[in-house]
Tab-separated table of C-alpha atoms in Angstrom:
chain	number	residue	atom	x	y	z
A	25	MET	CA	26.873	7.792	49.750
A	26	LYS	CA	25.478	11.414	48.916
A	27	ALA	CA	25.509	10.643	45.395
A	28	ARG	CA	23.433	7.427	45.995
A	29	PHE	CA	21.139	9.252	48.395
A	30	ALA	CA	20.594	11.605	45.736
A	31	ALA	CA	19.732	9.056	43.266
A	32	ILE	CA	16.964	7.506	45.698
A	33	LEU	CA	15.505	10.923	45.977
A	34	SER	CA	15.316	11.442	42.568
A	35	LEU	CA	13.656	8.185	41.818
A	36	LEU	CA	11.178	8.685	44.254
A	37	GLY	CA	10.496	12.091	43.304
A	38	ALA	CA	10.033	10.796	39.891
A	39	GLY	CA	7.943	7.945	40.875
A	40	PHE	CA	5.391	10.609	42.824
A	41	ILE	CA	5.315	12.722	39.624
A	42	ALA	CA	4.501	9.927	37.673
A	43	GLY	CA	1.553	8.741	40.029
A	44	ILE	CA	0.354	12.283	40.459
A	45	GLY	CA	0.088	12.386	36.671
A	46	THR	CA	-1.503	8.969	36.010
A	47	THR	CA	-3.926	9.712	38.825
A	48	ILE	CA	-4.787	13.196	36.978
A	49	PHE	CA	-5.107	11.306	33.450
A	50	LEU	CA	-7.411	8.435	34.774
A	51	GLU	CA	-9.343	11.000	36.913
A	52	LEU	CA	-10.280	13.096	33.740
A	53	GLY	CA	-11.135	10.333	31.807
A	54	LEU	CA	-8.434	10.394	29.183
A	55	TYR	CA	-7.837	7.037	28.922
A	56	ASP	CA	-9.372	5.521	25.709
A	57	LEU	CA	-11.753	2.524	26.418
A	58	SER	CA	-12.876	2.294	23.056
A	59	ALA	CA	-12.730	-1.378	21.770
A	60	LEU	CA	-12.140	0.194	18.300
A	61	SER	CA	-8.590	1.402	19.232
A	62	PRO	CA	-6.070	-1.330	19.563
A	63	HIS	CA	-3.813	-1.592	22.549
A	64	ASN	CA	-0.226	0.283	22.679
A	65	GLU	CA	2.635	-1.803	22.743
A	66	LEU	CA	2.817	-1.603	26.592
A	67	GLU	CA	-0.583	-2.725	27.209
A	68	ARG	CA	-0.228	-5.360	24.962
A	69	GLN	CA	3.166	-6.636	26.267
A	70	LEU	CA	1.822	-6.394	29.802
A	71	ILE	CA	-1.458	-8.509	28.797
A	72	MET	CA	0.767	-10.942	27.230
A	73	PHE	CA	2.833	-11.392	30.258
A	74	LEU	CA	-0.198	-11.753	32.532
A	75	LYS	CA	-1.977	-14.185	30.337
A	76	ASN	CA	0.979	-16.548	29.769
A	77	ASN	CA	1.807	-16.975	33.396
A	78	ALA	CA	-1.302	-17.006	34.764
A	79	ILE	CA	-2.427	-19.799	32.338
A	80	GLU	CA	0.762	-21.856	33.074
A	81	TYR	CA	0.364	-21.477	36.938
A	82	GLN	CA	-3.433	-22.071	36.989
A	83	SER	CA	-3.740	-24.815	34.427
A	84	GLY	CA	-0.693	-26.882	36.075
A	85	ASP	CA	-2.588	-29.398	37.905
A	86	ILE	CA	-4.895	-30.171	35.111
A	87	LYS	CA	-4.913	-33.595	33.598
A	88	ALA	CA	-6.586	-33.880	30.099
A	89	PRO	CA	-8.541	-36.922	29.569
A	90	ALA	CA	-7.820	-39.351	26.391
A	91	LEU	CA	-9.038	-36.866	23.483
A	92	ASN	CA	-8.244	-38.560	20.266
A	93	ASP	CA	-11.530	-40.309	20.108
A	94	ARG	CA	-14.060	-40.087	17.229
A	95	GLU	CA	-17.402	-39.419	19.228
A	96	ARG	CA	-15.627	-36.839	21.346
A	97	ILE	CA	-14.212	-35.190	18.505
A	98	LYS	CA	-17.693	-34.977	16.765
A	99	LYS	CA	-19.319	-33.706	19.938
A	100	GLY	CA	-16.719	-31.075	20.007
A	101	PHE	CA	-17.298	-30.148	16.539
A	102	ALA	CA	-20.950	-29.498	17.166
A	103	LEU	CA	-20.448	-27.181	20.324
A	104	TYR	CA	-17.641	-25.305	18.410
A	105	GLU	CA	-19.884	-24.540	15.576
A	106	VAL	CA	-22.496	-23.009	17.665
A	107	GLN	CA	-20.172	-21.169	20.642
A	108	CYS	CA	-16.787	-20.507	19.005
A	109	LYS	CA	-16.764	-20.210	15.267
A	110	VAL	CA	-18.533	-16.810	15.158
A	111	CYS	CA	-15.487	-15.415	16.646
A	112	HIS	CA	-12.701	-17.706	15.705
A	113	GLY	CA	-13.838	-18.915	12.460
A	114	ALA	CA	-13.169	-22.484	10.814
A	115	PRO	CA	-10.918	-23.748	7.892
A	116	GLY	CA	-12.090	-21.871	4.898
A	117	GLU	CA	-14.942	-19.820	6.728
A	118	PRO	CA	-14.098	-16.305	8.091
A	119	ARG	CA	-14.880	-15.020	11.632
A	120	GLY	CA	-18.172	-13.641	12.144
A	121	ARG	CA	-18.835	-9.870	11.845
A	122	VAL	CA	-19.342	-9.511	15.932
A	123	SER	CA	-15.863	-10.359	16.284
A	124	THR	CA	-14.463	-7.479	14.345
A	125	GLY	CA	-15.412	-5.254	17.194
A	126	LEU	CA	-13.307	-7.115	19.976
A	127	ASN	CA	-9.981	-5.871	21.152
A	128	PRO	CA	-7.816	-7.747	21.039
A	129	ASN	CA	-9.243	-9.552	17.824
A	130	PRO	CA	-10.027	-12.967	18.681
A	131	PRO	CA	-7.415	-15.327	16.827
A	132	PRO	CA	-7.873	-18.153	14.583
A	133	LEU	CA	-7.430	-21.243	16.320
A	134	PHE	CA	-5.969	-23.459	13.635
A	135	LYS	CA	-2.602	-23.322	15.522
A	136	ALA	CA	-3.779	-23.192	19.134
A	137	ASP	CA	-2.432	-26.884	19.605
A	138	ASP	CA	1.119	-25.393	18.694
A	139	HIS	CA	0.866	-22.822	21.551
A	140	TRP	CA	-1.171	-24.160	24.374
A	141	SER	CA	-1.192	-27.653	26.243
A	142	SER	CA	-4.367	-29.759	26.292
A	143	GLY	CA	-4.578	-28.819	29.887
A	144	GLU	CA	-4.214	-25.111	29.132
A	145	LEU	CA	-6.446	-25.017	26.173
A	146	GLY	CA	-9.041	-26.713	28.645
A	147	TRP	CA	-8.560	-24.034	31.505
A	148	ILE	CA	-8.788	-21.099	28.862
A	149	ILE	CA	-12.234	-22.549	27.562
A	150	GLN	CA	-13.618	-23.340	30.820
A	151	ASN	CA	-12.634	-19.861	32.401
A	152	GLY	CA	-12.463	-17.351	29.585
A	153	LEU	CA	-9.733	-14.526	29.681
A	154	LYS	CA	-10.057	-11.059	31.164
A	155	MET	CA	-8.870	-8.043	28.973
A	156	ALA	CA	-9.095	-10.421	25.821
A	157	GLY	CA	-12.827	-10.608	25.389
A	158	MET	CA	-12.958	-14.319	25.731
A	159	PRO	CA	-15.960	-15.558	27.783
A	160	GLY	CA	-15.927	-18.485	30.244
A	161	VAL	CA	-17.431	-20.970	28.296
A	162	GLY	CA	-17.914	-23.158	31.390
A	163	ILE	CA	-21.130	-21.765	32.512
A	164	GLY	CA	-23.800	-24.210	32.121
A	165	GLN	CA	-21.285	-26.779	30.595
A	166	THR	CA	-20.230	-30.193	32.023
A	167	ASP	CA	-16.463	-31.089	31.949
A	168	ASP	CA	-17.061	-33.379	29.397
A	169	ASP	CA	-18.329	-30.560	27.036
A	170	ILE	CA	-15.014	-28.740	27.731
A	171	TRP	CA	-12.857	-31.589	26.726
A	172	ASN	CA	-15.034	-32.296	23.674
A	173	ILE	CA	-14.024	-28.705	22.531
A	174	VAL	CA	-10.313	-29.184	22.971
A	175	SER	CA	-10.498	-32.412	21.346
A	176	TYR	CA	-11.951	-30.563	18.172
A	177	VAL	CA	-9.830	-27.679	18.506
A	178	LYS	CA	-6.570	-30.134	18.491
A	179	ARG	CA	-7.979	-31.762	15.510
A	180	MET	CA	-8.683	-28.521	13.794
A	181	ASN	CA	-4.762	-28.101	13.921
A	182	THR	CA	-4.632	-30.765	11.009
A	183	LEU	CA	-7.915	-30.221	9.293
A	184	SER	CA	-8.235	-29.082	5.415
A	185	VAL	CA	-11.051	-27.225	4.307
A	186	ALA	CA	-12.226	-30.319	2.307
A	187	GLU	CA	-12.373	-32.298	5.632
A	188	TYR	CA	-13.972	-29.547	7.385
A	189	LYS	CA	-16.781	-29.371	4.860
A	190	ALA	CA	-16.833	-33.234	4.864
A	191	MET	CA	-17.358	-33.053	8.591
A	192	LYS	CA	-20.256	-30.366	8.663
A	193	LYS	CA	-22.263	-32.284	5.973
A	194	ALA	CA	-21.682	-35.651	7.994
A	195	LEU	CA	-23.284	-33.797	11.060
A	196	LYS	CA	-26.158	-32.467	9.088
A	197	ASP	CA	-26.945	-35.618	7.360
A	198	GLY	CA	-26.092	-38.039	10.251
A	199	VAL	CA	-23.951	-40.177	8.024
A	200	ASP	CA	-20.215	-40.257	7.484
A	201	PRO	CA	-18.832	-40.335	3.794
A	202	PRO	CA	-16.561	-43.059	2.873
A	203	GLY	CA	-12.723	-42.069	4.126
A	204	LEU	CA	-13.737	-39.288	6.604
A	205	GLU	CA	-11.489	-39.425	9.524
A	206	TRP	CA	-12.616	-37.834	12.726
A	207	GLU	CA	-9.671	-38.721	14.924
A	208	PHE	CA	-6.227	-37.061	14.908
A	209	PRO	CA	-3.952	-38.279	11.579
A	210	GLU	CA	-0.492	-39.305	12.229
A	211	GLU	CA	1.387	-36.131	11.511
A	212	GLY	CA	4.743	-37.248	11.062
A	213	TRP	CA	6.736	-35.254	13.559
A	214	LYS	CA	8.628	-37.978	15.308
A	215	LYS	CA	9.560	-39.436	11.956
A	216	LEU	CA	10.903	-36.114	10.552
A	217	LYS	CA	13.500	-36.004	13.484
A	218	ASN	CA	15.362	-39.210	11.516
A	219	TYR	CA	16.058	-36.991	8.611
A	220	SER	CA	19.006	-34.305	8.167
A	221	ALA	CA	17.652	-30.797	7.562
A	222	SER	CA	21.197	-29.978	6.129
A	223	GLU	CA	20.990	-32.402	3.506
A	224	GLY	CA	17.191	-31.230	2.915
A	225	LYS	CA	18.903	-27.828	2.128
A	226	VAL	CA	21.239	-29.086	-0.300
A	227	LEU	CA	18.431	-31.072	-2.035
A	228	LEU	CA	16.255	-28.224	-2.632
A	229	LYS	CA	19.255	-25.999	-4.011
A	230	LYS	CA	20.197	-28.989	-6.117
A	231	LEU	CA	16.791	-29.495	-7.464
A	232	GLY	CA	16.568	-25.582	-8.405
A	233	CYS	CA	13.430	-24.906	-6.247
A	234	ALA	CA	15.089	-21.595	-5.241
A	235	SER	CA	14.582	-20.291	-8.930
A	236	CYS	CA	10.740	-20.221	-8.314
A	237	HIS	CA	10.678	-19.783	-4.419
A	238	SER	CA	12.278	-17.399	-2.218
A	239	ILE	CA	13.989	-19.764	0.711
A	240	PRO	CA	15.901	-18.552	3.357
A	241	GLY	CA	19.548	-19.808	3.549
A	242	ILE	CA	19.566	-20.421	-0.117
A	243	LYS	CA	20.684	-18.086	-2.782
A	244	ALA	CA	19.465	-18.144	-6.289
A	245	GLN	CA	18.295	-16.183	-9.230
A	246	ASN	CA	14.611	-16.214	-8.426
A	247	THR	CA	11.969	-15.509	-10.811
A	248	HIS	CA	9.390	-15.234	-8.071
A	249	ALA	CA	7.044	-17.687	-10.085
A	250	GLY	CA	6.216	-19.511	-6.633
A	251	PRO	CA	5.321	-17.969	-3.310
A	252	SER	CA	8.204	-17.342	-0.656
A	253	LEU	CA	8.963	-20.425	1.671
A	254	LYS	CA	9.784	-18.208	4.443
A	255	GLU	CA	8.657	-19.358	7.767
A	256	TRP	CA	7.115	-22.270	6.271
A	257	LYS	CA	6.612	-24.091	9.547
A	258	ASN	CA	3.930	-21.486	10.594
A	259	ARG	CA	1.793	-22.081	7.527
A	260	HIS	CA	-1.672	-24.054	8.193
A	261	PHE	CA	-2.159	-25.097	4.503
A	262	ILE	CA	-0.156	-26.527	1.683
A	263	ALA	CA	-1.341	-25.116	-1.412
A	264	GLY	CA	-4.649	-24.023	0.247
A	265	GLN	CA	-5.496	-27.900	0.009
A	266	VAL	CA	-4.199	-29.873	3.158
A	267	ALA	CA	-3.101	-28.987	6.425
A	268	ASN	CA	0.858	-28.433	6.632
A	269	TYR	CA	2.367	-30.915	8.669
A	270	PRO	CA	5.270	-33.240	7.740
A	271	LYS	CA	3.424	-36.363	6.236
A	272	SER	CA	1.298	-34.091	4.146
A	273	LEU	CA	4.362	-31.952	2.952
A	274	VAL	CA	6.110	-35.383	1.792
A	275	LYS	CA	3.313	-36.218	-0.180
A	276	TRP	CA	3.288	-32.675	-1.938
A	277	LEU	CA	6.926	-32.824	-2.623
A	278	MET	CA	6.522	-36.030	-4.227
A	279	HIS	CA	2.971	-35.533	-6.217
A	280	PRO	CA	2.176	-31.988	-5.935
A	281	GLU	CA	-0.476	-32.822	-8.865
A	282	LYS	CA	-2.446	-35.426	-6.791
A	283	ILE	CA	-3.287	-32.961	-4.134
A	284	ASP	CA	-3.970	-30.090	-6.522
A	285	PRO	CA	-4.533	-30.983	-10.095
A	286	THR	CA	-4.389	-27.365	-11.202
A	287	THR	CA	-1.161	-26.218	-9.709
A	288	LEU	CA	1.984	-25.055	-11.601
A	289	MET	CA	4.469	-26.938	-9.024
A	290	PRO	CA	6.310	-29.543	-11.207
A	291	ASN	CA	6.617	-33.157	-10.342
A	292	LEU	CA	10.350	-33.337	-10.018
A	293	ASP	CA	10.501	-37.351	-9.661
A	294	VAL	CA	11.191	-36.822	-5.690
A	295	THR	CA	12.049	-39.996	-3.759
A	296	GLU	CA	10.318	-40.445	-0.416
A	297	GLU	CA	13.681	-40.217	1.524
A	298	GLN	CA	14.577	-36.913	-0.477
A	299	ALA	CA	10.904	-35.559	0.478
A	300	TRP	CA	11.597	-36.390	3.963
A	301	LYS	CA	14.863	-34.364	3.910
A	302	MET	CA	13.549	-31.545	2.348
A	303	SER	CA	10.579	-31.254	4.525
A	304	ALA	CA	12.831	-31.390	7.624
A	305	TYR	CA	14.505	-28.253	6.160
A	306	LEU	CA	11.470	-26.519	5.225
A	307	MET	CA	9.939	-27.291	8.479
A	308	SER	CA	12.685	-25.671	10.314
A	309	LEU	CA	12.024	-22.478	8.973
A	310	GLU	CA	10.061	-20.660	11.430
A	311	GLU	CA	11.460	-17.139	11.460
């Protein structure tokens, strides 16, 4: 009993001393408010904890409208170019200089659709985020404007540099070039589930892919002629040309020269079924 009482007194004393120390620290103005100084790990973890939980809770009842609509995405593209690109960039285009002075630094939104639901994206764009430099875009905007931006951000998840440039030119000229698709493409994630990642791993080893690439889980004498395939799923582009999703990866594995005529990646006469199995393994590489 005495030991427990002593422990409680010790905790109270430590808390009191910590409180006094914090008060003195803040009163003297010693806390670094400069946006040029990054958050320390404790601050970063606290902000992430608050952000993730608050967004999930406060966006819980939001129902997104149909977003895969040509005109909606085109309008969202135009709004994004004016209001968002300066901080978040675009495929093949860097963020504006003003974004470098923000802390935390605004992230590129190429993979936003992987981390946030449509409702969560709508809430973030509408309300902004404290302690993140993200303004609430909802001021002076209609609900339709917000959802238009969300639709384009989701489309950007699968947008190649070439497609982005074509969209930008189409808006400027007022005419869509042949073959330009504004809607979300069929990415192939559902189909990918029908193929064995373990069989894909065997194929990658059998075809000697690890002799040029470092591939997690496959040991081989590596010449490092090609890039590492570690965390493949987290990449946005394939060979810097097309968005990294299963359907485009299958095309790349079957006919790399058709996607990038200058590539050193050989055509190994891979069948479509083999390419899907290999893609299943590569898309399992997240860490």
